[in-house]
mmCIF file of C-alpha atoms in Angstrom:
data_model
loop_
_atom_site.group_PDB
_atom_site.id
_atom_site.type_symbol
_atom_site.label_atom_id
_atom_site.label_comp_id
_atom_site.label_asym_id
_atom_site.label_seq_id
_atom_site.Cartn_x
_atom_site.Cartn_y
_atom_site.Cartn_z
ATOM 1 C CA MET L 1 100.564 116.833 79.316
ATOM 2 C CA ASN L 2 101.383 118.620 82.459
ATOM 3 C CA GLU L 3 105.164 118.569 83.395
ATOM 4 C CA LEU L 4 104.507 117.122 87.042
ATOM 5 C CA LEU L 5 102.294 114.437 85.803
ATOM 6 C CA THR L 6 104.666 113.304 83.248
ATOM 7 C CA GLU L 7 107.323 113.271 85.822
ATOM 8 C CA ALA L 8 105.029 111.302 88.275
ATOM 9 C CA ILE L 9 103.984 108.778 85.644
ATOM 10 C CA GLU L 10 107.740 108.039 84.775
ATOM 11 C CA ALA L 11 108.374 107.733 88.484
ATOM 12 C CA HIS L 12 105.489 105.113 88.738
ATOM 13 C CA GLY L 13 106.767 102.896 85.819
ATOM 14 C CA GLY L 14 106.097 105.193 82.708
ATOM 15 C CA ASN L 15 103.679 105.186 80.039
ATOM 16 C CA ILE L 16 105.441 102.758 77.615
ATOM 17 C CA ARG L 17 105.155 99.972 80.422
ATOM 18 C CA TRP L 18 101.588 101.074 81.379
ATOM 19 C CA ARG L 19 100.406 100.766 77.872
ATOM 20 C CA GLN L 20 101.774 97.141 77.610
ATOM 21 C CA LEU L 21 99.425 96.108 80.474
ATOM 22 C CA THR L 22 95.643 95.493 80.647
ATOM 23 C CA GLN L 23 94.924 94.517 84.317
ATOM 24 C CA ALA L 24 95.933 94.258 87.895
ATOM 25 C CA ARG L 25 95.383 91.866 90.527
ATOM 26 C CA ALA L 26 96.115 92.231 94.379
ATOM 27 C CA THR L 27 95.329 90.792 97.819
ATOM 28 C CA LEU L 28 93.231 93.403 99.724
ATOM 29 C CA VAL L 29 92.691 93.890 103.287
ATOM 30 C CA SER L 30 90.561 96.762 104.285
ATOM 31 C CA GLY L 31 88.928 98.495 107.245
ATOM 32 C CA GLY L 32 88.130 101.648 109.017
ATOM 33 C CA HIS L 33 85.542 103.729 110.816
ATOM 34 C CA LEU L 34 83.646 104.529 107.710
ATOM 35 C CA PHE L 35 82.387 101.013 107.253
ATOM 36 C CA ALA L 36 81.278 100.576 110.778
ATOM 37 C CA LEU L 37 79.312 104.121 110.104
ATOM 38 C CA LYS L 38 77.555 102.601 107.413
ATOM 39 C CA GLY L 39 76.437 99.562 109.163
ATOM 40 C CA LEU L 40 78.823 97.268 107.265
ATOM 41 C CA PRO L 41 81.769 96.962 109.333
ATOM 42 C CA GLN L 42 84.676 95.365 107.413
ATOM 43 C CA ASP L 43 86.265 92.083 108.579
ATOM 44 C CA PRO L 44 90.010 91.611 108.345
ATOM 45 C CA ALA L 45 89.697 88.514 105.854
ATOM 46 C CA PRO L 46 91.972 88.955 102.695
ATOM 47 C CA ARG L 47 90.168 89.478 99.376
ATOM 48 C CA GLU L 48 91.156 89.306 95.701
ATOM 49 C CA MET L 49 90.816 92.519 93.824
ATOM 50 C CA THR L 50 90.802 92.683 90.050
ATOM 51 C CA VAL L 51 90.828 95.841 87.953
ATOM 52 C CA LEU L 52 91.052 96.728 84.217
ATOM 53 C CA LEU L 53 93.549 99.477 83.759
ATOM 54 C CA HIS L 54 92.233 101.437 80.470
ATOM 55 C CA GLU L 55 88.560 101.309 81.428
ATOM 56 C CA GLU L 56 86.843 101.630 84.751
ATOM 57 C CA HIS L 57 86.034 98.034 85.344
ATOM 58 C CA ALA L 58 86.666 96.293 88.733
ATOM 59 C CA SER L 59 85.688 93.237 90.925
ATOM 60 C CA VAL L 60 86.226 91.930 94.416
ATOM 61 C CA ARG L 61 85.984 88.161 95.529
ATOM 62 C CA PRO L 62 84.678 86.809 98.109
ATOM 63 C CA PHE L 63 82.045 89.353 98.640
ATOM 64 C CA GLY L 64 79.172 88.543 101.195
ATOM 65 C CA ALA L 65 79.528 84.817 100.845
ATOM 66 C CA PRO L 66 82.459 82.560 99.580
ATOM 67 C CA ASP L 67 81.041 81.870 96.271
ATOM 68 C CA GLN L 68 80.214 85.387 95.369
ATOM 69 C CA LYS L 69 82.121 88.476 93.755
ATOM 70 C CA THR L 70 81.249 91.951 92.573
ATOM 71 C CA ASP L 71 81.173 93.504 89.026
ATOM 72 C CA PHE L 72 81.554 97.144 88.989
ATOM 73 C CA THR L 73 81.475 99.662 86.175
ATOM 74 C CA PRO L 74 80.227 103.235 86.623
ATOM 75 C CA GLY L 75 76.932 102.564 85.097
ATOM 76 C CA ARG L 76 76.206 99.303 86.949
ATOM 77 C CA VAL L 77 77.205 97.315 89.930
ATOM 78 C CA SER L 78 76.111 93.644 90.711
ATOM 79 C CA ILE L 79 76.849 90.794 93.076
ATOM 80 C CA ASP L 80 77.428 87.595 91.337
ATOM 81 C CA THR L 81 77.958 83.953 92.136
ATOM 82 C CA LEU L 82 81.258 82.467 90.722
ATOM 83 C CA ASP L 83 79.336 80.484 88.242
ATOM 84 C CA GLY L 84 77.636 83.600 86.861
ATOM 85 C CA ARG L 85 74.290 83.879 88.403
ATOM 86 C CA VAL L 86 73.270 87.439 89.561
ATOM 87 C CA VAL L 87 72.377 87.879 93.084
ATOM 88 C CA ALA L 88 71.723 91.560 93.240
ATOM 89 C CA GLU L 89 72.429 94.400 90.745
ATOM 90 C CA ARG L 90 71.757 98.154 90.259
ATOM 91 C CA GLU L 91 71.843 100.243 87.175
ATOM 92 C CA ALA L 92 72.839 103.783 87.614
ATOM 93 C CA PRO L 93 74.350 103.025 90.985
ATOM 94 C CA ARG L 94 75.649 106.529 91.861
ATOM 95 C CA SER L 95 72.030 107.857 91.954
ATOM 96 C CA SER L 96 71.126 105.763 95.004
ATOM 97 C CA PHE L 97 73.404 108.093 97.130
ATOM 98 C CA SER L 98 71.445 111.039 96.638
ATOM 99 C CA GLY L 99 70.599 112.821 99.841
ATOM 100 C CA HIS L 100 73.156 110.780 101.885
ATOM 101 C CA THR L 101 74.865 111.852 105.013
ATOM 102 C CA LEU L 102 77.984 110.486 106.726
ATOM 103 C CA GLU L 103 75.778 108.502 108.865
ATOM 104 C CA THR L 104 73.486 107.210 106.202
ATOM 105 C CA PRO L 105 73.452 103.263 106.115
ATOM 106 C CA TRP L 106 74.741 101.464 102.977
ATOM 107 C CA ASP L 107 73.480 98.404 101.617
ATOM 108 C CA PRO L 108 75.775 95.822 100.130
ATOM 109 C CA LEU L 109 75.328 97.240 96.566
ATOM 110 C CA ASP L 110 76.401 100.667 97.853
ATOM 111 C CA ARG L 111 79.597 99.112 99.506
ATOM 112 C CA ALA L 112 80.345 97.169 96.080
ATOM 113 C CA TYR L 113 80.044 100.408 94.088
ATOM 114 C CA PHE L 114 82.267 102.371 96.597
ATOM 115 C CA ASN L 115 84.801 99.488 96.661
ATOM 116 C CA GLY L 116 84.912 99.270 92.748
ATOM 117 C CA TYR L 117 85.575 102.768 92.075
ATOM 118 C CA ALA L 118 87.964 103.412 94.977
ATOM 119 C CA LEU L 119 90.354 100.589 94.251
ATOM 120 C CA TRP L 120 90.140 101.148 90.475
ATOM 121 C CA THR L 121 91.326 104.727 91.184
ATOM 122 C CA TYR L 122 94.097 103.666 93.610
ATOM 123 C CA LEU L 123 95.452 100.976 91.269
ATOM 124 C CA THR L 124 95.693 103.188 88.411
ATOM 125 C CA THR L 125 96.983 106.423 89.881
ATOM 126 C CA PRO L 126 98.687 108.356 88.485
ATOM 127 C CA PHE L 127 98.186 106.954 84.992
ATOM 128 C CA LEU L 128 94.515 107.528 85.104
ATOM 129 C CA LEU L 129 95.107 111.396 84.934
ATOM 130 C CA ALA L 130 96.274 111.158 81.569
ATOM 131 C CA MET L 131 93.282 109.434 80.253
ATOM 132 C CA PRO L 132 90.803 111.337 77.770
ATOM 133 C CA GLY L 133 88.525 113.753 79.507
ATOM 134 C CA PHE L 134 90.782 114.494 82.621
ATOM 135 C CA THR L 135 92.259 117.984 83.092
ATOM 136 C CA VAL L 136 95.160 118.555 85.696
ATOM 137 C CA THR L 137 96.635 121.619 86.903
ATOM 138 C CA GLU L 138 99.620 122.240 89.370
ATOM 139 C CA ILE L 139 98.462 123.593 92.761
ATOM 140 C CA GLU L 140 100.233 125.004 95.734
ATOM 141 C CA PRO L 141 102.650 122.319 97.420
ATOM 142 C CA TRP L 142 102.065 120.741 100.731
ATOM 143 C CA ARG L 143 104.781 120.693 103.433
ATOM 144 C CA GLU L 144 104.916 117.620 105.417
ATOM 145 C CA GLY L 145 107.751 117.504 108.102
ATOM 146 C CA ASP L 146 110.955 118.339 106.106
ATOM 147 C CA GLU L 147 109.508 117.670 102.469
ATOM 148 C CA LEU L 148 107.652 119.721 100.210
ATOM 149 C CA TRP L 149 105.185 117.885 98.118
ATOM 150 C CA ARG L 150 104.207 119.295 94.661
ATOM 151 C CA GLY L 151 100.468 118.960 94.043
ATOM 152 C CA LEU L 152 98.239 118.165 90.995
ATOM 153 C CA ARG L 153 94.430 119.073 91.118
ATOM 154 C CA ALA L 154 92.608 116.872 88.692
ATOM 155 C CA THR L 155 89.134 117.362 87.191
ATOM 156 C CA PHE L 156 87.435 113.844 86.653
ATOM 157 C CA PRO L 157 85.220 113.497 83.664
ATOM 158 C CA PRO L 158 81.482 112.677 84.475
ATOM 159 C CA GLU L 159 81.736 109.151 82.961
ATOM 160 C CA ILE L 160 84.211 108.057 85.672
ATOM 161 C CA GLY L 161 82.961 107.059 89.006
ATOM 162 C CA SER L 162 85.343 108.196 91.786
ATOM 163 C CA HIS L 163 85.094 110.054 95.252
ATOM 164 C CA SER L 164 84.498 113.670 93.722
ATOM 165 C CA THR L 165 84.892 115.636 90.706
ATOM 166 C CA HIS L 166 88.024 117.479 91.849
ATOM 167 C CA GLN L 167 90.797 115.677 93.695
ATOM 168 C CA ASP L 168 94.336 116.630 94.781
ATOM 169 C CA PHE L 169 97.395 114.329 94.404
ATOM 170 C CA TYR L 170 100.585 115.280 96.052
ATOM 171 C CA PHE L 171 104.049 113.799 95.051
ATOM 172 C CA GLY L 172 107.354 113.662 96.817
ATOM 173 C CA PRO L 173 110.797 114.793 95.477
ATOM 174 C CA ASP L 174 111.047 111.599 93.924
ATOM 175 C CA ARG L 175 107.810 112.015 92.095
ATOM 176 C CA LEU L 176 105.872 109.321 93.892
ATOM 177 C CA LEU L 177 102.629 109.651 95.349
ATOM 178 C CA ARG L 178 102.516 110.857 98.905
ATOM 179 C CA ARG L 179 98.918 111.894 99.491
ATOM 180 C CA HIS L 180 95.420 112.033 97.983
ATOM 181 C CA ASP L 181 92.787 114.573 98.922
ATOM 182 C CA TYR L 182 89.311 114.478 97.939
ATOM 183 C CA HIS L 183 85.530 114.626 99.049
ATOM 184 C CA VAL L 184 83.479 111.305 99.499
ATOM 185 C CA ASP L 185 80.550 112.508 97.847
ATOM 186 C CA VAL L 186 78.880 109.080 98.492
ATOM 187 C CA ALA L 187 79.128 109.676 102.209
ATOM 188 C CA GLY L 188 77.895 113.126 102.573
ATOM 189 C CA GLY L 189 80.786 114.914 100.975
ATOM 190 C CA PHE L 190 83.248 114.814 103.749
ATOM 191 C CA ALA L 191 86.663 116.059 103.013
ATOM 192 C CA ALA L 192 89.334 113.260 103.347
ATOM 193 C CA ALA L 193 93.173 113.246 103.214
ATOM 194 C CA GLN L 194 94.526 109.942 102.450
ATOM 195 C CA TYR L 195 98.313 109.123 103.082
ATOM 196 C CA VAL L 196 100.003 106.289 101.188
ATOM 197 C CA TYR L 197 103.277 104.335 102.174
ATOM 198 C CA ASP L 198 105.380 101.468 101.400
ATOM 199 C CA CYS L 199 105.846 101.771 97.652
ATOM 200 C CA VAL L 200 106.616 98.473 95.818
ATOM 201 C CA GLU L 201 107.447 97.812 92.158
ATOM 202 C CA ALA L 202 105.100 95.114 90.620
ATOM 203 C CA ASP L 203 105.797 94.031 86.980
ATOM 204 C CA GLY L 204 107.304 97.440 86.235
ATOM 205 C CA ILE L 205 104.729 99.617 87.936
ATOM 206 C CA VAL L 206 105.567 101.413 91.296
ATOM 207 C CA LEU L 207 102.672 101.809 93.816
ATOM 208 C CA PRO L 208 101.861 102.231 97.383
ATOM 209 C CA THR L 209 100.878 99.133 99.459
ATOM 210 C CA LYS L 210 99.350 100.980 102.498
ATOM 211 C CA ARG L 211 96.720 103.633 102.202
ATOM 212 C CA ARG L 212 95.183 105.447 105.297
ATOM 213 C CA ALA L 213 92.399 107.931 104.911
ATOM 214 C CA TYR L 214 91.356 110.472 107.648
ATOM 215 C CA ARG L 215 88.854 113.284 107.883
ATOM 216 C CA ARG L 216 90.608 116.701 106.712
ATOM 217 C CA ASP L 217 90.060 120.002 108.274
ATOM 218 C CA ALA L 218 89.434 123.292 106.634
ATOM 219 C CA ASP L 219 93.305 124.070 106.623
ATOM 220 C CA GLY L 220 94.072 120.592 105.129
ATOM 221 C CA TYR L 221 95.336 118.914 108.078
ATOM 222 C CA PRO L 222 94.149 115.242 108.739
ATOM 223 C CA THR L 223 92.352 114.297 111.941
ATOM 224 C CA LEU L 224 94.716 111.526 112.804
ATOM 225 C CA ASP L 225 92.775 110.121 115.904
ATOM 226 C CA GLN L 226 90.373 108.015 113.737
ATOM 227 C CA VAL L 227 91.219 106.019 110.478
ATOM 228 C CA MET L 228 88.314 106.350 108.201
ATOM 229 C CA VAL L 229 89.478 103.743 105.683
ATOM 230 C CA SER L 230 92.541 101.517 105.806
ATOM 231 C CA ILE L 231 93.850 99.538 102.800
ATOM 232 C CA ASP L 232 96.777 97.061 102.691
ATOM 233 C CA LEU L 233 97.557 95.552 99.433
ATOM 234 C CA SER L 234 99.918 92.573 98.781
ATOM 235 C CA ASP L 235 100.615 89.911 96.188
ATOM 236 C CA ILE L 236 100.182 92.649 93.484
ATOM 237 C CA HIS L 237 100.458 91.672 89.694
ATOM 238 C CA PHE L 238 100.096 93.521 86.516
ATOM 239 C CA SER L 239 99.648 91.778 83.329
#
């Protein structure tokens, strides 16, 4: 395994602890300009996010109605009632984004797909980078203020749904995640820089509780005048 990745995994709780766990739950509050652009502005109500840790599977509730939740895997996404009735579903959901630009409206299943893969990625970082099929290489560090953040470029395998095939992760001197760069392929491929803050330890796993994603210019600098996506997590539990 890449040396920097090994150090980052240890800083975030370690492989031994990670292998003992199977899922994460958290209270989620999200927002940002992206959802307004997509015609689905996000209200500030808290939701419960659940993800499996060793396979890409996620769910958020409530979604669209108090008695509804999502069910996400890379090959299928659905909106279900809490008693198991399927309200809407889509097989091969990634294909529905073909030809999308940043301004192309999303329907609720598009939103459910984006939410599922994004939160699964965030709640499993950096451990997912050691899963079968991922490749990582160290890249040029990023200087932010007085700190130099070492970087990893990850190539995601095709069976994993995420923002883009290539994504960059930057870690501080303590080897905790500081920034995550990617292209949002389901929204026209715009370049994003996501900064993460306020790490906590939850059941032996260290992770950020706040994420703010901005558009990123050609030199890698964020456009700070507009938050594209904001995510606040609380009441996080791994089991």
